[in-house]
Short mmCIF file of C-alpha atoms in Angstrom, two decimals:
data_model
loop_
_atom_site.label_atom_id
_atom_site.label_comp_id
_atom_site.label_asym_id
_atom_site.label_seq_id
_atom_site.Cartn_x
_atom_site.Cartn_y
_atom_site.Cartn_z
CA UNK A 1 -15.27 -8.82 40.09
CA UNK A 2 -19.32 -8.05 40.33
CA UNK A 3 -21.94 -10.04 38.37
CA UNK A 4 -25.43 -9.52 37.79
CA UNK A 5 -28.28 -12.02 36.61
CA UNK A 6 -29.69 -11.44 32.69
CA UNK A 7 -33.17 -11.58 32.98
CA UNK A 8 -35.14 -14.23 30.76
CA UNK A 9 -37.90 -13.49 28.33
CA UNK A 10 -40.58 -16.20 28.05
CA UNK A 11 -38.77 -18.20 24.98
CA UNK A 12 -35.38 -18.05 27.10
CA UNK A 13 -33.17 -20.46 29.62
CA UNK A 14 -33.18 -19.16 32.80
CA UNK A 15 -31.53 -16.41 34.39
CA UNK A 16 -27.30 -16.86 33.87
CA UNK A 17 -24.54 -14.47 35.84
CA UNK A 18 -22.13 -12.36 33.79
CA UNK A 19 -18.89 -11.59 35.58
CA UNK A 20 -17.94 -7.99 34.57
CA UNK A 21 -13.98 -6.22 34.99
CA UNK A 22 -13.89 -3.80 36.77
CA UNK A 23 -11.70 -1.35 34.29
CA UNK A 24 -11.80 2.26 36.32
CA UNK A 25 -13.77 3.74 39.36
CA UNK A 26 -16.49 4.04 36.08
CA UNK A 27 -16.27 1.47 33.77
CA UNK A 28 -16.81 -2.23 34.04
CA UNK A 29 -17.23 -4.46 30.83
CA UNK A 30 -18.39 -8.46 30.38
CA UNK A 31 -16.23 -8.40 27.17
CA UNK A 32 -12.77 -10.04 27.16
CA UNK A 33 -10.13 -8.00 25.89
CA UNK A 34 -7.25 -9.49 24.25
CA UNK A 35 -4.01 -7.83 23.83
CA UNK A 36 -1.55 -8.45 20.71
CA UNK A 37 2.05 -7.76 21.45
CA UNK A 38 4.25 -8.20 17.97
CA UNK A 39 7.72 -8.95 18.79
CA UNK A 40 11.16 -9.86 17.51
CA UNK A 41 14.54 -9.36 19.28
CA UNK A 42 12.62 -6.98 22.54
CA UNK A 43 13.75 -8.19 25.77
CA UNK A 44 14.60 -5.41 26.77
CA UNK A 45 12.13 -3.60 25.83
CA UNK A 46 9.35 -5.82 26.85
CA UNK A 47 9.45 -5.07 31.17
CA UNK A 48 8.38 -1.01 29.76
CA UNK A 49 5.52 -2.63 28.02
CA UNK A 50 4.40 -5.36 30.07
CA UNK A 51 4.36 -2.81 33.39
CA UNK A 52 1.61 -0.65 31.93
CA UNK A 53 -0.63 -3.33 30.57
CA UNK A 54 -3.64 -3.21 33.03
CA UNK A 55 -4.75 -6.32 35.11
CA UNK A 56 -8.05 -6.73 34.20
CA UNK A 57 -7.04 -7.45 30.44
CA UNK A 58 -8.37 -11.22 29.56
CA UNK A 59 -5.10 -12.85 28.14
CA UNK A 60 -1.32 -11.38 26.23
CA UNK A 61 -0.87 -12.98 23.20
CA UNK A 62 2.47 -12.35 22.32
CA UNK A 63 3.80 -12.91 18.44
CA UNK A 64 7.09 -13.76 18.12
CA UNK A 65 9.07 -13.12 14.48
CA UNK A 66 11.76 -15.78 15.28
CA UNK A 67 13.59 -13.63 18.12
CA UNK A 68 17.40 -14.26 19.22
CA UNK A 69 17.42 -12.86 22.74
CA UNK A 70 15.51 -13.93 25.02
CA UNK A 71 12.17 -12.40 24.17
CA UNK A 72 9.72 -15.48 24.70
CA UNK A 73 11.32 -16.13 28.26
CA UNK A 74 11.37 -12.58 29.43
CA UNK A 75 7.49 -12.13 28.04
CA UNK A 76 7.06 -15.36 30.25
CA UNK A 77 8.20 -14.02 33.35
CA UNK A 78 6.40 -10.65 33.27
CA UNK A 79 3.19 -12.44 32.31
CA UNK A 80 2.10 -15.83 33.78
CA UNK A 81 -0.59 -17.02 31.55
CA UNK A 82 0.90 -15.32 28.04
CA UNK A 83 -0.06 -16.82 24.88
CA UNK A 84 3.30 -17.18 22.85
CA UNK A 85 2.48 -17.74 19.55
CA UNK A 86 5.37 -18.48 16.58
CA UNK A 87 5.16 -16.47 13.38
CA UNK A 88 5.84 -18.54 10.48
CA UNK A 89 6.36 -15.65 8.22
CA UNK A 90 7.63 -12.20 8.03
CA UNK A 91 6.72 -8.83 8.58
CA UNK A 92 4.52 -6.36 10.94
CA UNK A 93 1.11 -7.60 8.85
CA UNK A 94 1.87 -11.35 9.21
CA UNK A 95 2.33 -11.43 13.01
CA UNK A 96 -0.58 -9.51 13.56
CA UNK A 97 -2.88 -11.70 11.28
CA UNK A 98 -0.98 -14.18 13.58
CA UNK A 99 -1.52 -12.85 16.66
CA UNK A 100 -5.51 -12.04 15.91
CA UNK A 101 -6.04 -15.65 15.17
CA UNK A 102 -4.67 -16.74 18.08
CA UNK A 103 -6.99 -14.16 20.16
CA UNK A 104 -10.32 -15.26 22.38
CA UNK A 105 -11.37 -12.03 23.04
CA UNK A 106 -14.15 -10.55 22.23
CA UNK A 107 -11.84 -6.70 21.92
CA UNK A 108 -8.83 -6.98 20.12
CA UNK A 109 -5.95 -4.52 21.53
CA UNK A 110 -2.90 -4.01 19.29
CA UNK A 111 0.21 -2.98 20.87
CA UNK A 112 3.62 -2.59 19.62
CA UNK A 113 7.06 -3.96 21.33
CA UNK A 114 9.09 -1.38 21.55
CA UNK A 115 7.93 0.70 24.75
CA UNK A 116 6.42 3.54 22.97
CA UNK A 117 2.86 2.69 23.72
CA UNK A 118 1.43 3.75 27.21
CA UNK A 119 -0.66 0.42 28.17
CA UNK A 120 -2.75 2.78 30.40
CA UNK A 121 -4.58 4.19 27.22
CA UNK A 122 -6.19 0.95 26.44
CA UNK A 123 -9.01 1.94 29.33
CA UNK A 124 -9.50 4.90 26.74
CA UNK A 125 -9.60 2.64 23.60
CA UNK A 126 -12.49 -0.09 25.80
CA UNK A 127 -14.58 2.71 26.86
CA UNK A 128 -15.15 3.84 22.91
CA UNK A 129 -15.96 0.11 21.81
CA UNK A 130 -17.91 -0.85 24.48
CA UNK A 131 -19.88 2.72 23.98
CA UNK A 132 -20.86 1.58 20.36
CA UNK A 133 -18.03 2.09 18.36
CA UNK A 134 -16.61 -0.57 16.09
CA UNK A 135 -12.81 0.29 15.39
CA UNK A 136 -10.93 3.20 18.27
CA UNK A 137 -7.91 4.16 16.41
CA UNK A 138 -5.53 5.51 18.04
CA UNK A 139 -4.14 9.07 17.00
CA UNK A 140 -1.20 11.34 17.96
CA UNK A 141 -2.53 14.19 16.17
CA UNK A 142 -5.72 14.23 17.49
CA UNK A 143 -6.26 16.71 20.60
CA UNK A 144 -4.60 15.12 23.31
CA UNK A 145 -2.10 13.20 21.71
CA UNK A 146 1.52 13.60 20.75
CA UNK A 147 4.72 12.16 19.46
CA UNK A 148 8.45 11.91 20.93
CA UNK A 149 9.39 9.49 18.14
CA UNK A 150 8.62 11.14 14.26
CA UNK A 151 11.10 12.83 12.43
CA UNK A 152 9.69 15.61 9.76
CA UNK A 153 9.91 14.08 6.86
CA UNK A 154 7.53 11.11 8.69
CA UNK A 155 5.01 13.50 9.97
CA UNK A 156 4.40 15.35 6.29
CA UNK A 157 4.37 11.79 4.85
CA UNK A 158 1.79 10.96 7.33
CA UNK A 159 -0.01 14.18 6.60
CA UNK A 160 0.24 13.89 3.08
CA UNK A 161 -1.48 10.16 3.29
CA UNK A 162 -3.85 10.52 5.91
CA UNK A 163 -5.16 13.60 3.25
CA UNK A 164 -5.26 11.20 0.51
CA UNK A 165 -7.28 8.68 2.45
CA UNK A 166 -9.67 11.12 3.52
CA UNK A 167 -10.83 12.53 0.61
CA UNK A 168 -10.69 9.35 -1.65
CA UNK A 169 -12.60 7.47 0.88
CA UNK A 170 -14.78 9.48 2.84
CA UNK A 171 -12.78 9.20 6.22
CA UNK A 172 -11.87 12.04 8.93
CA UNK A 173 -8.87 10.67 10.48
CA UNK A 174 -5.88 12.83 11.78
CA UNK A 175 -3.25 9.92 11.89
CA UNK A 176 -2.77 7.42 8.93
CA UNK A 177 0.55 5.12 10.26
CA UNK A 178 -0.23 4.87 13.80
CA UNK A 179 -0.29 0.80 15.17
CA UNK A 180 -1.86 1.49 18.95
CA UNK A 181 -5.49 0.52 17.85
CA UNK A 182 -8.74 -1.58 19.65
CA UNK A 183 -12.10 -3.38 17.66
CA UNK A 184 -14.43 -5.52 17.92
CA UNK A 185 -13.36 -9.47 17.13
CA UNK A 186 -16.43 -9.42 14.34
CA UNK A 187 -14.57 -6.66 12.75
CA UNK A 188 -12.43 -9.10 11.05
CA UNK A 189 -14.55 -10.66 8.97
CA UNK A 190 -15.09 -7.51 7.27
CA UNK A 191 -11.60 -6.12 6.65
CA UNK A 192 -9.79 -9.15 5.58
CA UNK A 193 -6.46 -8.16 6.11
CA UNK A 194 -3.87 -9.31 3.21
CA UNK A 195 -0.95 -7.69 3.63
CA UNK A 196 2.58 -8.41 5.37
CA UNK A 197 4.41 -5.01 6.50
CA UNK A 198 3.85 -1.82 8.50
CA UNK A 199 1.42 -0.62 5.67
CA UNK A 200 -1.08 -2.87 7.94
CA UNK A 201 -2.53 -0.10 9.64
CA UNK A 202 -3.16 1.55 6.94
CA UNK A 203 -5.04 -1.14 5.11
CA UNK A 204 -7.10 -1.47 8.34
CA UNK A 205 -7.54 2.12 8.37
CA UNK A 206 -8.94 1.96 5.10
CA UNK A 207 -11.11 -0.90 5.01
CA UNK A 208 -12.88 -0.07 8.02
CA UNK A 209 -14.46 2.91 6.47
CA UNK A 210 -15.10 0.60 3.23
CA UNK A 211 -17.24 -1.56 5.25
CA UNK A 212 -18.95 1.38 7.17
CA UNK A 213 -18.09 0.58 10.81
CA UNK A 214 -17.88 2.97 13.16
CA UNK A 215 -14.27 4.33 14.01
CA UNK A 216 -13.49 6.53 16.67
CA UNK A 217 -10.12 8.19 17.03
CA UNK A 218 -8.39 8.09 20.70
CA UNK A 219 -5.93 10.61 21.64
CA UNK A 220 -2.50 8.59 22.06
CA UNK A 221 0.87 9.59 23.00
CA UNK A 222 3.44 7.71 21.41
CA UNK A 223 7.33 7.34 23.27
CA UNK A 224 10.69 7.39 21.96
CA UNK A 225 11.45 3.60 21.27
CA UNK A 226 13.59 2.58 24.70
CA UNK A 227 16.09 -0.26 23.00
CA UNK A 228 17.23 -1.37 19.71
CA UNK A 229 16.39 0.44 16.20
CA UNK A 230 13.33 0.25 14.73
CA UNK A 231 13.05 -1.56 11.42
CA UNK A 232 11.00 1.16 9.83
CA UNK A 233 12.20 2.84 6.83
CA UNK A 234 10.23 6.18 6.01
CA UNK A 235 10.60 6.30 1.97
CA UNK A 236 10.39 2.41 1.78
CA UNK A 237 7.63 2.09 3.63
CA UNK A 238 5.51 5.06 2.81
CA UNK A 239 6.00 3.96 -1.03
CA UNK A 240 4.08 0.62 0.49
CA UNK A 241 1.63 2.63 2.32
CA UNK A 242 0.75 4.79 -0.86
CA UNK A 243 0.45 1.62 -3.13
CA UNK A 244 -1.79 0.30 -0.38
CA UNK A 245 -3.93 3.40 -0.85
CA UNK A 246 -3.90 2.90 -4.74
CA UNK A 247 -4.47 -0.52 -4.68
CA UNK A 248 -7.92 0.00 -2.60
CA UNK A 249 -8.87 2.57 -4.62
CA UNK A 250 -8.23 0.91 -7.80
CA UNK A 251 -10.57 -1.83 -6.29
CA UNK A 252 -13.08 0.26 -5.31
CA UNK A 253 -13.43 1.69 -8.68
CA UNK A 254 -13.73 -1.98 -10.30
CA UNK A 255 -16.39 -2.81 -7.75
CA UNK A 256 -18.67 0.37 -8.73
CA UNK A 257 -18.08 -0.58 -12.47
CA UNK A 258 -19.61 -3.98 -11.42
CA UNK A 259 -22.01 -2.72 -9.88
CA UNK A 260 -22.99 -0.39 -12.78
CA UNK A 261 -23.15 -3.35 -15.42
CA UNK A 262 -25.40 -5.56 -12.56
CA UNK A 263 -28.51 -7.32 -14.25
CA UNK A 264 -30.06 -6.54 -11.23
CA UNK A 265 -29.82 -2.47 -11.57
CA UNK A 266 -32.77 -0.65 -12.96
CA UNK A 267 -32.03 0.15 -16.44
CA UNK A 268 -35.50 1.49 -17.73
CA UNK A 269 -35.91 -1.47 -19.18
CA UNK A 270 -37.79 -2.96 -15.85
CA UNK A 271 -36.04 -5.07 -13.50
CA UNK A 272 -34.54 -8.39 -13.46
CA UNK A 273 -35.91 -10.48 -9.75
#
């Protein structure tokens, strides 16, 4: 690691070092990057993962949904210093709300279990945030990326809700349901996530672009899940997505009609200070 000395304007402390990572032969950052790893029953799983997580990553925090196998031990083994943390209550949403409060990054990483994200990307995800964007999203649609693991009837659902959410609010994304995404710890505090299953992405995916930080999609390839089933069900779940989707807009409509009926508009009739 390299560090160099801020210098000090007249109303300052002194001069302090700031240790930066290096993260490629390009790239070094002074943020620490915390990685989320959601997991129930994926021991086996968990060595694919763990392997392509780069070294220069500032802690694992590793939520797990009441596993039977031997999850915790195995994430223990791989990773010295992870950060187990229990989740209390169910679902993809609630472990990650978990896992980002347990976080002391400064970059948030979310990565799923299940060996179909390529920990090597996350270089790709860094280099966006620390270049001024607010949210990389990960896409498998967008040139660059792929998929080994959707079925058709997932990729038109996608399609058909990734449309919706572009045109009713404002975004340009090419991948709706995707969960290998990056941001900014402050980011939280403006998307206030309240939800408890996989339509989590998507509620991120919307609010972001409701509070008008800046996303930028990263190409992604996602695997074919190595062990176990997935607990994903396409109709269930894309029924939760789309009420997700209504829900927001439904609430973005009430907040324009408050808006509209504000004593502190204009009316013509002079305003109200």
């Amino acid at each position: 690691m390299s560090s160099v000395l801020q210098p000090a304007t007249a109303d300052q402390d002194p001069p302090t070092a700031v240790t930066y990572r290096p993260v490629s032969s390009h790239l070094a950052i002074a943020p620490p990057v915390s990685v989320v790893i959601p997991a129930m029953n994926e021991a086996e799983n968990l060595p694919y993962v763990f392997k392509t997580l780069p070294d220069w990553i500032h802690e694992v925090v590793l939520v797990d949904g009441n596993s039977t196998d031997d999850t915790v031990e195995v994430a223990r083994g791989l990773w010295a210093d992870v950060k187990v943390v229990e989740q209390r209550g169910k679902g993809k949403g609630d472990a990650l709300r978990t896992g980002f409060e347990a976080c002391t990054g400064d970059i948030i990483v979310m990565v799923d279990a299940d060996g179909s994200a390529d920990g090597n990307e996350i270089v790709s995800y860094v280099s966006a945030l620390v270049s001024g964007a607010d949210f990389a999203k990960g896409s498998r649609f967008a040139n660059g990326g792929g998929t080994d693991d959707m079925t058709l009837i997932r990729k038109l659902g996608n399609r058909a809700l990734c449309a919706v959410v572009n045109r009713k609010f404002g975004a340009r994304y090419t991948d709706l349901c995707y969960g290998y995404n990056a941001f900014w710890r402050h980011c939280l505090d403006k998307i206030d996530l309240d939800c408890t299953g996989f339509e989590v992405e998507t509620l991120m995916n919307i609010r972001v672009v409701k509070a008008g930080l800046k996303v930028q999609e990263i190409p992604s390839h996602e695997y074919l899940r190595i062990h176990g089933t997935s607990n994903l069900r396409a109709v269930r779940d894309g029924l939760r997505v789309l009420r997700v989707i209504l829900g927001e807009r439904s609430n973005r409509r009430a907040l324009r009609r408050r808006a509209h009926h504000s004593p502190l508009l204009d009316t013509g009739r002079g305003k109200v200070s």
